[in-house]
Amino acid sequence: MKQIVLVTGATAGFGKAIAERLVHDGYRVIATGRRQERLDDLAARLGPDLLPFRLDMDDAAGIAALPASLPEGWRDVDVLINNAGLALGMEKAQAADIANWQTMISTNVTGMVELTRVLLPGMVARDRGHVITLGSTAAIYPYTGGNVYGATKAFVRQFTRNLRCDLLGCNVRVTNLEPGLCGGSEFSNVRLRDDAKAAAVYEGTKPLLPADIAETVAWVLSLPRHVNINEIELMPTCQAAGGLAVARGMKD
């Protein structure tokens, strides 16, 4: 039997690349997202091993109903890939839009934990499964304007670490992937709401691409089930941690 993988945020970027790669590798993939037409396009291209399923990560009722809403033969999810997430704005905390903060928390944290809680009992009962979360180096390295986005990814990091403790003694694995600078997705376009500014983020760089993240996911899943990769931090060679900042000339 082919393993069943549920990928959130599969309409673009990492999620789309992961869904495509895993179908190619012989998995059956439930691709979720809000944009039905993009999900239908994926299904048309990838065939019967991809099930398009509209899901809004802000919809708690929809998440709670998900297992029973899946068709027969698709309900025993073996792998959950918590990919859906976003950043909004680059303003400093004192100037940030509180609505942006609330949206990031709702999607990156609340929706992610609700979906994990819905699917985890089935994995434990079957004594097999894997939860993979898409974190970020923003969980580790702070930067100006990162405020709540970085905090949500720090939550993701600690949540996955604690899941491993709770799952000790059963064959359910947990992995957190923490990419740095990544291009080829809508991330910066959504965050900056300006395509020119988004393009400028990657000028003169060779960033990670969604295919690199999909390759990493495929490798993690390919390992024997007694091997748990706790965390992977990955950056392009054009990026490194920036060190500590010092403000000079401040008034007493």
Coordinates of N, CA and C in Angstrom, one line a residue:
M1 N 0.8 -1.2 0.0 CA 0.0 0.0 0.0 C 0.9 1.2 0.0
K2 N 0.5 2.2 -0.9 CA 1.3 3.4 -0.9 C 0.9 4.3 0.4
Q3 N 1.9 4.9 0.9 CA 1.7 5.8 2.1 C 0.9 7.0 1.6
I4 N 0.1 7.5 2.6 CA -0.7 8.7 2.3 C -0.1 9.9 3.0
V5 N 0.1 11.0 2.3 CA 0.7 12.2 2.8 C -0.2 13.3 2.6
L6 N -0.4 14.1 3.7 CA -1.2 15.3 3.6 C -0.3 16.5 3.7
V7 N -0.4 17.4 2.6 CA 0.5 18.5 2.5 C -0.4 19.8 2.6
T8 N -0.2 20.6 3.6 CA -0.9 21.9 3.7 C -0.2 23.0 2.8
G9 N -1.0 23.9 2.4 CA -0.4 25.0 1.6 C 0.2 24.5 0.3
A10 N -0.5 23.6 -0.4 CA 0.0 23.0 -1.6 C -0.3 23.7 -2.9
T11 N -0.8 24.9 -2.8 CA -1.2 25.6 -4.1 C 0.0 26.4 -4.7
A12 N 1.1 26.5 -4.0 CA 2.3 27.2 -4.5 C 3.5 26.9 -3.7
G13 N 4.7 27.3 -4.1 CA 5.9 27.3 -3.4 C 6.3 25.9 -2.9
F14 N 6.7 25.9 -1.6 CA 7.2 24.6 -1.0 C 6.1 23.5 -1.1
G15 N 4.9 23.8 -0.7 CA 3.8 22.8 -0.7 C 3.6 22.2 -2.1
K16 N 3.6 23.0 -3.1 CA 3.3 22.5 -4.4 C 4.5 21.6 -4.9
A17 N 5.7 22.0 -4.6 CA 6.9 21.2 -5.0 C 7.0 19.9 -4.2
I18 N 6.6 20.0 -2.9 CA 6.6 18.7 -2.1 C 5.5 17.8 -2.7
A19 N 4.4 18.3 -3.0 CA 3.3 17.4 -3.5 C 3.7 16.7 -4.8
E20 N 4.3 17.5 -5.7 CA 4.7 17.0 -7.0 C 5.8 15.9 -6.8
R21 N 6.8 16.2 -5.9 CA 7.9 15.3 -5.7 C 7.4 14.0 -5.1
L22 N 6.5 14.1 -4.1 CA 6.1 12.9 -3.4 C 5.2 12.0 -4.3
V23 N 4.4 12.6 -5.1 CA 3.6 11.8 -6.1 C 4.6 11.0 -7.0
H24 N 5.6 11.8 -7.5 CA 6.6 11.2 -8.4 C 7.3 10.0 -7.7
D25 N 7.5 10.1 -6.3 CA 8.2 9.1 -5.6 C 7.3 7.9 -5.2
G26 N 6.1 8.0 -5.5 CA 5.2 6.8 -5.2 C 4.3 6.9 -4.1
Y27 N 4.1 8.2 -3.5 CA 3.2 8.4 -2.4 C 1.8 8.8 -3.0
R28 N 0.8 8.6 -2.2 CA -0.5 9.2 -2.5 C -0.6 10.5 -1.6
V29 N -1.0 11.6 -2.3 CA -0.9 12.9 -1.6 C -2.2 13.6 -1.6
I30 N -2.6 14.0 -0.4 CA -3.7 14.9 -0.2 C -3.2 16.3 -0.2
A31 N -3.5 17.1 -1.2 CA -3.0 18.5 -1.4 C -4.0 19.4 -0.9
T32 N -3.8 20.2 0.1 CA -4.7 21.1 0.7 C -4.3 22.6 0.5
G33 N -5.3 23.5 0.5 CA -5.1 24.9 0.3 C -6.4 25.6 0.1
R34 N -6.4 26.9 0.0 CA -7.6 27.6 -0.2 C -8.0 27.8 -1.7
R35 N -7.1 27.8 -2.6 CA -7.3 28.1 -4.0 C -7.7 26.8 -4.8
Q36 N -8.9 26.5 -4.9 CA -9.4 25.3 -5.5 C -8.9 25.1 -6.9
E37 N -8.9 26.2 -7.7 CA -8.5 26.0 -9.1 C -7.0 25.5 -9.2
R38 N -6.2 25.9 -8.3 CA -4.8 25.5 -8.3 C -4.7 24.0 -7.9
L39 N -5.5 23.7 -6.9 CA -5.5 22.3 -6.5 C -6.0 21.4 -7.6
D40 N -7.0 21.8 -8.3 CA -7.6 21.0 -9.4 C -6.5 20.9 -10.5
D41 N -5.7 21.9 -10.7 CA -4.7 21.9 -11.8 C -3.6 20.8 -11.4
L42 N -3.3 20.8 -10.1 CA -2.3 19.8 -9.6 C -2.9 18.4 -9.9
A43 N -4.1 18.2 -9.5 CA -4.8 16.9 -9.7 C -4.8 16.5 -11.2
A44 N -5.1 17.4 -12.1 CA -5.1 17.2 -13.5 C -3.8 16.7 -14.0
R45 N -2.7 17.4 -13.5 CA -1.4 17.1 -14.0 C -0.8 15.8 -13.3
L46 N -1.1 15.5 -12.1 CA -0.4 14.5 -11.3 C -1.3 13.2 -11.3
G47 N -2.5 13.2 -11.6 CA -3.3 12.0 -11.7 C -4.0 11.6 -10.4
P48 N -4.4 10.3 -10.4 CA -5.3 9.8 -9.3 C -4.5 9.7 -8.0
D49 N -3.2 9.8 -7.9 CA -2.5 9.7 -6.7 C -2.5 11.0 -6.0
L50 N -3.1 12.1 -6.5 CA -3.2 13.3 -5.8 C -4.7 13.7 -5.6
L51 N -5.0 13.9 -4.4 CA -6.4 14.3 -4.0 C -6.4 15.7 -3.7
P52 N -7.1 16.6 -4.4 CA -7.2 18.0 -4.1 C -8.3 18.1 -3.0
F53 N -8.0 18.9 -1.9 CA -8.9 19.1 -0.8 C -8.8 20.5 -0.3
R54 N -9.9 21.3 -0.4 CA -9.8 22.7 0.0 C -9.9 22.7 1.5
L55 N -8.9 23.5 2.1 CA -8.8 23.6 3.5 C -8.2 25.0 3.8
D56 N -8.9 25.7 4.7 CA -8.4 27.0 5.2 C -7.9 26.8 6.6
M57 N -6.6 27.1 6.8 CA -6.0 26.9 8.1 C -6.5 27.8 9.2
D58 N -7.4 28.8 8.8 CA -8.1 29.6 9.8 C -9.4 29.1 10.2
D59 N -9.8 27.9 9.6 CA -11.2 27.4 9.8 C -11.1 26.2 10.8
A60 N -11.3 26.5 12.0 CA -11.1 25.4 13.1 C -12.1 24.3 12.9
A61 N -13.4 24.6 12.5 CA -14.4 23.6 12.3 C -14.0 22.7 11.1
G62 N -13.5 23.3 10.0 CA -13.1 22.6 8.9 C -11.9 21.6 9.2
I63 N -11.0 22.1 10.0 CA -9.9 21.3 10.4 C -10.3 20.1 11.2
A64 N -11.2 20.4 12.2 CA -11.7 19.3 13.1 C -12.5 18.2 12.3
A65 N -13.2 18.7 11.2 CA -14.0 17.7 10.4 C -13.2 17.0 9.3
L66 N -11.9 17.4 9.2 CA -11.1 16.8 8.1 C -11.1 15.3 8.0
P67 N -10.7 14.6 9.0 CA -10.6 13.1 8.8 C -11.9 12.5 8.3
A68 N -13.0 12.9 8.9 CA -14.3 12.3 8.4 C -14.7 12.8 7.0
S69 N -14.2 14.0 6.6 CA -14.5 14.5 5.3 C -13.7 13.9 4.2
L70 N -12.6 13.2 4.5 CA -11.8 12.6 3.4 C -12.6 11.4 2.9
P71 N -12.4 11.1 1.6 CA -13.0 9.9 1.0 C -12.5 8.7 1.6
E72 N -13.2 7.6 1.5 CA -12.8 6.3 2.0 C -11.5 5.9 1.2
G73 N -10.6 5.4 1.9 CA -9.3 5.0 1.4 C -8.2 6.1 1.5
W74 N -8.6 7.3 2.0 CA -7.7 8.4 2.1 C -7.6 8.8 3.6
R75 N -8.2 8.2 4.5 CA -8.3 8.7 5.8 C -7.2 8.3 6.8
D76 N -6.5 7.3 6.5 CA -5.4 6.9 7.3 C -4.1 7.6 6.9
V77 N -4.0 8.8 7.3 CA -2.8 9.7 6.9 C -1.6 9.2 7.6
D78 N -0.6 8.8 6.8 CA 0.7 8.4 7.3 C 1.7 9.5 7.6
V79 N 1.6 10.6 6.8 CA 2.6 11.7 6.9 C 1.8 13.0 6.8
L80 N 2.0 13.8 7.8 CA 1.5 15.2 7.8 C 2.6 16.2 7.6
I81 N 2.5 17.0 6.5 CA 3.5 18.0 6.3 C 2.9 19.4 6.5
N82 N 3.2 19.9 7.7 CA 2.7 21.2 8.1 C 3.5 22.3 7.4
N83 N 3.1 22.6 6.1 CA 3.8 23.6 5.3 C 3.1 25.0 5.3
A84 N 1.8 25.0 5.4 CA 1.1 26.3 5.3 C 1.6 27.3 6.3
G85 N 1.9 28.5 5.8 CA 2.3 29.6 6.7 C 2.6 30.8 5.9
L86 N 2.8 31.9 6.6 CA 3.1 33.2 5.9 C 3.7 34.2 6.8
A87 N 4.3 35.2 6.2 CA 4.8 36.4 6.9 C 4.1 37.6 6.3
L88 N 3.8 38.5 7.1 CA 3.1 39.7 6.7 C 3.8 41.0 7.2
G89 N 4.3 41.8 6.4 CA 4.9 43.0 6.8 C 6.3 42.9 7.3
M90 N 7.1 44.0 7.3 CA 8.4 44.1 7.8 C 8.6 45.3 8.8
E91 N 7.5 45.8 9.2 CA 7.5 47.0 10.1 C 8.1 46.6 11.5
K92 N 8.7 47.5 12.2 CA 9.1 47.3 13.5 C 7.9 47.1 14.4
A93 N 8.1 46.4 15.5 CA 6.9 46.1 16.4 C 6.1 47.3 16.7
Q94 N 6.7 48.4 17.0 CA 5.9 49.6 17.4 C 5.1 50.2 16.3
A95 N 5.3 49.8 15.1 CA 4.6 50.3 14.0 C 3.8 49.3 13.2
A96 N 3.9 48.0 13.7 CA 3.2 46.9 13.0 C 1.7 47.0 13.0
D97 N 1.1 46.3 12.0 CA -0.4 46.2 12.0 C -0.7 45.0 12.8
I98 N -1.5 45.2 13.9 CA -1.9 44.1 14.7 C -2.7 43.0 14.0
A99 N -3.4 43.4 13.0 CA -4.1 42.4 12.2 C -3.2 41.4 11.5
N100 N -2.0 41.9 11.0 CA -1.0 41.0 10.4 C -0.5 40.1 11.4
W101 N -0.2 40.6 12.7 CA 0.2 39.7 13.7 C -0.8 38.5 14.0
Q102 N -2.0 38.9 14.1 CA -3.1 37.9 14.4 C -3.2 36.9 13.3
T103 N -3.1 37.3 12.0 CA -3.1 36.4 10.9 C -2.0 35.4 10.9
M104 N -0.8 35.9 11.2 CA 0.4 35.0 11.3 C 0.2 34.0 12.4
I105 N -0.2 34.4 13.5 CA -0.4 33.5 14.7 C -1.5 32.5 14.3
S106 N -2.6 32.9 13.7 CA -3.7 32.0 13.4 C -3.3 30.9 12.4
T107 N -2.5 31.3 11.4 CA -2.1 30.4 10.4 C -0.9 29.5 10.8
N108 N 0.2 30.2 11.3 CA 1.4 29.5 11.5 C 1.4 28.7 12.8
V109 N 0.6 29.1 13.7 CA 0.5 28.4 15.0 C -0.8 27.7 15.3
T110 N -1.9 28.5 15.3 CA -3.1 27.8 15.7 C -3.6 26.8 14.7
G111 N -3.6 27.1 13.5 CA -4.1 26.1 12.5 C -3.2 24.9 12.4
M112 N -1.9 25.1 12.6 CA -0.9 24.0 12.6 C -1.1 23.1 13.7
V113 N -1.3 23.6 14.9 CA -1.4 22.7 16.1 C -2.8 22.0 16.0
E114 N -3.8 22.7 15.5 CA -5.1 22.0 15.5 C -5.1 20.9 14.5
L115 N -4.5 21.0 13.3 CA -4.4 20.0 12.4 C -3.6 18.8 12.9
T116 N -2.5 19.1 13.5 CA -1.6 18.1 14.1 C -2.4 17.3 15.1
R117 N -3.2 18.0 16.0 CA -3.9 17.3 17.0 C -5.0 16.4 16.4
V118 N -5.6 16.8 15.3 CA -6.6 16.0 14.6 C -6.1 14.7 14.1
L119 N -4.9 14.7 13.5 CA -4.3 13.6 12.8 C -3.4 12.7 13.6
L120 N -2.9 13.2 14.7 CA -1.9 12.5 15.5 C -2.5 11.2 16.2
P121 N -3.7 11.3 16.7 CA -4.2 10.0 17.4 C -4.2 8.8 16.4
G122 N -4.6 9.0 15.2 CA -4.6 7.9 14.2 C -3.3 7.4 14.0
M123 N -2.3 8.2 13.9 CA -0.9 7.7 13.7 C -0.4 6.9 14.9
V124 N -0.7 7.4 16.1 CA -0.3 6.7 17.3 C -1.1 5.3 17.4
A125 N -2.3 5.3 17.1 CA -3.1 4.1 17.1 C -2.6 3.0 16.1
R126 N -2.1 3.5 15.0 CA -1.5 2.6 14.0 C -0.1 2.3 14.2
D127 N 0.5 3.0 15.1 CA 2.0 2.9 15.5 C 2.9 3.2 14.2
R128 N 2.5 4.1 13.5 CA 3.3 4.6 12.3 C 2.9 6.0 12.0
G129 N 3.8 6.7 11.5 CA 3.5 8.1 11.0 C 4.7 9.0 11.1
H130 N 4.5 10.2 10.5 CA 5.6 11.2 10.5 C 4.9 12.6 10.4
V131 N 5.3 13.5 11.3 CA 4.9 14.9 11.2 C 6.1 15.7 10.9
I132 N 6.0 16.4 9.8 CA 7.1 17.3 9.3 C 6.6 18.7 9.3
T133 N 7.3 19.6 10.0 CA 6.9 21.0 10.0 C 7.9 21.8 9.3
L134 N 7.4 22.9 8.6 CA 8.2 23.8 7.9 C 8.4 25.0 8.9
G135 N 9.5 25.0 9.5 CA 9.9 26.1 10.4 C 10.7 27.2 9.6
S136 N 11.6 27.8 10.2 CA 12.4 28.8 9.6 C 13.6 29.2 10.4
T137 N 14.7 29.6 9.8 CA 15.8 30.1 10.5 C 15.4 31.4 11.3
A138 N 14.3 32.0 11.0 CA 13.8 33.1 11.8 C 13.5 32.7 13.2
A139 N 13.3 31.4 13.4 CA 13.1 30.9 14.8 C 14.4 31.1 15.6
I140 N 15.5 31.2 15.0 CA 16.8 31.1 15.7 C 17.5 32.5 15.7
Y141 N 17.5 33.1 14.5 CA 18.2 34.4 14.3 C 17.2 35.5 14.1
P142 N 17.2 36.4 15.1 CA 16.3 37.6 15.0 C 16.8 38.6 14.0
Y143 N 15.8 39.3 13.5 CA 16.2 40.4 12.5 C 15.1 41.5 12.7
T144 N 15.5 42.7 12.3 CA 14.5 43.8 12.4 C 13.3 43.6 11.5
G145 N 12.2 43.7 12.1 CA 10.9 43.5 11.4 C 10.4 42.0 11.4
G146 N 11.2 41.1 12.0 CA 10.9 39.7 12.1 C 9.9 39.4 13.2
N147 N 9.8 40.3 14.2 CA 9.0 40.1 15.4 C 8.1 38.9 15.5
V148 N 6.8 39.1 15.1 CA 5.9 38.0 15.4 C 6.1 36.8 14.4
Y149 N 6.5 37.1 13.2 CA 6.8 35.9 12.3 C 7.9 35.0 12.9
G150 N 9.0 35.6 13.4 CA 10.0 34.8 14.0 C 9.5 34.1 15.3
A151 N 8.6 34.8 16.0 CA 8.1 34.2 17.2 C 7.2 33.0 16.9
T152 N 6.4 33.0 15.8 CA 5.6 31.9 15.4 C 6.5 30.7 15.0
K153 N 7.6 31.0 14.4 CA 8.5 29.9 14.0 C 9.3 29.3 15.1
A154 N 9.5 30.2 16.1 CA 10.1 29.6 17.4 C 9.1 28.7 18.1
F155 N 7.8 29.1 18.0 CA 6.8 28.2 18.6 C 6.8 26.8 17.8
V156 N 6.9 26.9 16.5 CA 6.9 25.7 15.7 C 8.1 24.8 16.1
R157 N 9.2 25.4 16.3 CA 10.4 24.7 16.7 C 10.2 24.0 18.1
Q158 N 9.7 24.7 19.0 CA 9.6 24.1 20.4 C 8.4 23.1 20.4
F159 N 7.4 23.3 19.6 CA 6.3 22.4 19.5 C 6.7 21.1 19.0
T160 N 7.5 21.0 18.0 CA 8.0 19.8 17.4 C 8.9 19.1 18.4
R161 N 9.8 19.8 19.1 CA 10.6 19.2 20.1 C 9.8 18.5 21.2
N162 N 8.8 19.1 21.6 CA 7.9 18.6 22.6 C 7.1 17.4 22.1
L163 N 6.7 17.4 20.9 CA 6.0 16.3 20.3 C 6.8 15.0 20.4
R164 N 8.1 15.2 20.1 CA 9.0 14.0 20.2 C 9.0 13.4 21.6
C165 N 9.0 14.3 22.6 CA 8.9 13.7 24.0 C 7.6 13.0 24.2
D166 N 6.5 13.5 23.7 CA 5.2 12.9 23.9 C 5.1 11.6 23.2
L167 N 5.8 11.5 22.1 CA 5.7 10.3 21.2 C 6.7 9.2 21.5
L168 N 7.5 9.5 22.5 CA 8.6 8.5 22.8 C 7.9 7.1 23.1
G169 N 8.4 6.1 22.5 CA 7.9 4.8 22.7 C 6.9 4.3 21.6
C170 N 6.6 5.1 20.6 CA 5.8 4.7 19.5 C 6.5 5.1 18.2
N171 N 6.2 4.5 17.1 CA 6.9 4.7 15.8 C 6.3 5.9 15.0
V172 N 6.1 7.0 15.7 CA 5.7 8.2 15.0 C 6.9 9.2 15.1
R173 N 7.3 9.6 13.9 CA 8.5 10.5 13.9 C 8.1 12.0 13.7
V174 N 9.0 12.8 14.1 CA 8.7 14.3 14.1 C 10.0 15.0 13.6
T175 N 9.8 15.8 12.6 CA 11.0 16.6 12.0 C 10.6 18.0 11.8
N176 N 11.5 18.9 12.1 CA 11.3 20.3 11.8 C 12.4 20.8 10.8
L177 N 12.0 21.3 9.7 CA 12.9 21.8 8.7 C 12.9 23.4 8.8
E178 N 14.1 23.9 8.8 CA 14.2 25.4 9.1 C 15.1 26.0 7.9
P179 N 14.4 26.4 6.8 CA 15.1 27.0 5.7 C 15.5 28.5 6.0
G180 N 16.5 28.9 5.4 CA 16.8 30.3 5.3 C 16.3 31.0 4.1
L181 N 17.1 31.7 3.4 CA 16.7 32.5 2.2 C 16.2 31.5 1.1
C182 N 14.9 31.7 0.7 CA 14.3 30.8 -0.3 C 13.6 31.7 -1.3
G183 N 13.9 31.4 -2.6 CA 13.2 32.1 -3.6 C 12.3 31.1 -4.3
G184 N 11.7 31.6 -5.5 CA 10.8 30.7 -6.2 C 9.5 30.5 -5.6
S185 N 9.1 31.3 -4.7 CA 7.7 31.1 -4.1 C 7.1 32.5 -4.0
E186 N 5.9 32.5 -3.4 CA 5.1 33.7 -3.2 C 5.4 34.4 -1.8
F187 N 6.4 33.8 -1.1 CA 6.6 34.3 0.3 C 6.8 35.8 0.4
S188 N 7.8 36.3 -0.3 CA 8.1 37.7 -0.2 C 7.1 38.6 -0.9
N189 N 6.4 38.1 -1.9 CA 5.3 38.9 -2.5 C 4.2 39.1 -1.6
V190 N 3.8 38.0 -0.8 CA 2.8 38.1 0.2 C 3.2 39.1 1.3
R191 N 4.5 38.9 1.7 CA 4.9 39.6 2.9 C 5.0 41.1 2.6
L192 N 5.6 41.5 1.4 CA 5.8 42.9 1.1 C 4.7 43.5 0.3
R193 N 3.8 42.7 -0.2 CA 2.7 43.2 -1.1 C 3.2 44.2 -2.2
D194 N 4.4 43.8 -2.7 CA 5.0 44.6 -3.8 C 5.9 43.7 -4.5
D195 N 5.6 43.4 -5.8 CA 6.4 42.4 -6.6 C 7.8 42.9 -6.8
A196 N 8.0 44.2 -7.0 CA 9.3 44.8 -7.3 C 10.2 44.6 -6.0
K197 N 9.6 45.0 -4.9 CA 10.4 44.8 -3.6 C 10.7 43.4 -3.3
A198 N 9.7 42.5 -3.7 CA 9.9 41.1 -3.4 C 11.1 40.6 -4.3
A199 N 11.1 41.0 -5.6 CA 12.2 40.6 -6.5 C 13.6 41.1 -6.0
A200 N 13.6 42.3 -5.4 CA 14.8 42.8 -4.9 C 15.4 42.0 -3.8
V201 N 14.6 41.3 -3.0 CA 15.1 40.5 -1.9 C 16.2 39.5 -2.4
Y202 N 16.0 39.0 -3.6 CA 16.8 37.9 -4.1 C 17.9 38.4 -5.2
E203 N 17.9 39.7 -5.4 CA 18.9 40.2 -6.4 C 20.3 39.9 -6.0
G204 N 21.1 39.4 -6.9 CA 22.5 39.0 -6.6 C 22.7 37.8 -5.8
T205 N 21.7 37.0 -5.6 CA 21.8 35.8 -4.7 C 21.4 34.6 -5.5
K206 N 21.8 33.4 -5.0 CA 21.3 32.1 -5.5 C 20.6 31.5 -4.3
P207 N 19.4 31.8 -4.0 CA 18.7 31.3 -2.8 C 18.3 29.8 -3.0
L208 N 17.9 29.2 -1.9 CA 17.2 27.9 -1.9 C 16.0 28.0 -2.8
L209 N 15.5 26.9 -3.3 CA 14.3 26.9 -4.1 C 13.4 25.8 -3.6
P210 N 12.1 25.9 -3.9 CA 11.1 24.9 -3.5 C 11.6 23.5 -3.7
A211 N 12.2 23.3 -4.9 CA 12.7 21.9 -5.2 C 13.7 21.4 -4.2
D212 N 14.5 22.3 -3.6 CA 15.5 21.9 -2.6 C 14.8 21.5 -1.3
I213 N 13.7 22.2 -1.0 CA 13.0 21.8 0.2 C 12.3 20.4 0.0
A214 N 11.7 20.3 -1.2 CA 11.1 19.0 -1.6 C 12.1 17.8 -1.5
E215 N 13.3 18.1 -2.0 CA 14.3 17.1 -1.9 C 14.7 16.7 -0.5
T216 N 14.7 17.7 0.4 CA 15.0 17.4 1.8 C 13.9 16.6 2.4
V217 N 12.6 17.0 2.1 CA 11.5 16.2 2.6 C 11.6 14.7 2.2
A218 N 11.9 14.6 0.9 CA 11.9 13.2 0.3 C 13.0 12.4 1.0
W219 N 14.1 13.0 1.3 CA 15.2 12.3 2.0 C 14.8 11.9 3.4
V220 N 14.2 12.8 4.1 CA 13.8 12.5 5.5 C 12.8 11.3 5.5
L221 N 11.9 11.3 4.6 CA 10.9 10.3 4.5 C 11.5 8.9 4.1
S222 N 12.6 9.0 3.4 CA 13.2 7.7 2.8 C 14.0 6.9 3.9
L223 N 14.2 7.5 5.0 CA 15.1 6.9 6.0 C 14.3 5.7 6.7
P224 N 15.0 4.7 7.2 CA 14.3 3.7 8.0 C 13.5 4.3 9.1
R225 N 12.4 3.6 9.5 CA 11.5 4.2 10.4 C 12.0 4.3 11.8
H226 N 13.2 3.7 12.1 CA 13.7 3.8 13.5 C 14.6 5.1 13.5
V227 N 14.8 5.8 12.4 CA 15.7 7.0 12.3 C 14.8 8.2 12.3
N228 N 15.0 9.1 13.3 CA 14.2 10.3 13.4 C 15.2 11.5 13.3
I229 N 15.0 12.3 12.2 CA 15.7 13.5 12.1 C 15.0 14.6 12.8
N230 N 15.5 15.1 13.9 CA 14.8 16.0 14.7 C 14.7 17.4 14.1
E231 N 15.8 17.9 13.6 CA 15.8 19.3 13.0 C 16.8 19.3 11.9
I232 N 16.5 20.1 10.8 CA 17.5 20.4 9.8 C 17.4 21.9 9.6
E233 N 18.5 22.6 9.7 CA 18.7 24.0 9.4 C 19.4 24.1 8.1
L234 N 18.8 24.7 7.1 CA 19.5 24.8 5.8 C 19.4 26.2 5.2
M235 N 20.6 26.6 4.6 CA 20.7 28.0 4.0 C 21.4 27.8 2.7
P236 N 21.2 28.8 1.8 CA 22.1 28.8 0.6 C 23.5 29.2 1.0
T237 N 24.4 28.9 0.1 CA 25.8 29.3 0.4 C 26.0 30.8 0.5
C238 N 25.1 31.6 -0.1 CA 25.2 33.0 -0.1 C 24.7 33.7 1.2
Q239 N 24.3 32.8 2.2 CA 23.7 33.4 3.4 C 24.4 32.8 4.6
A240 N 24.5 33.6 5.7 CA 25.1 33.2 6.9 C 24.4 34.0 8.0
A241 N 24.5 33.6 9.3 CA 24.0 34.4 10.4 C 24.8 35.7 10.4
G242 N 24.2 36.8 10.7 CA 24.8 38.1 10.6 C 25.5 38.6 11.8
G243 N 25.5 38.0 12.9 CA 26.1 38.5 14.1 C 25.3 39.5 14.8
L244 N 25.8 40.1 15.9 CA 25.1 41.0 16.7 C 25.2 42.4 16.2
A245 N 24.1 43.2 16.3 CA 24.1 44.6 15.9 C 24.4 45.5 17.1
V246 N 25.1 46.6 16.8 CA 25.3 47.6 17.8 C 24.9 49.0 17.3
A247 N 24.1 49.7 18.1 CA 23.7 51.0 17.8 C 24.7 52.0 18.4
R248 N 25.2 53.0 17.6 CA 26.2 53.9 18.1 C 25.6 55.3 18.1
G249 N 26.1 56.1 19.1 CA 25.7 57.5 19.1 C 24.3 57.7 19.8
M250 N 23.9 56.8 20.6 CA 22.6 56.9 21.2 C 22.7 57.9 22.4
K251 N 21.6 58.6 22.6 CA 21.6 59.6 23.7 C 21.5 58.8 25.1
D252 N 22.0 59.4 26.1 CA 21.9 58.8 27.4 C 20.5 58.8 27.9

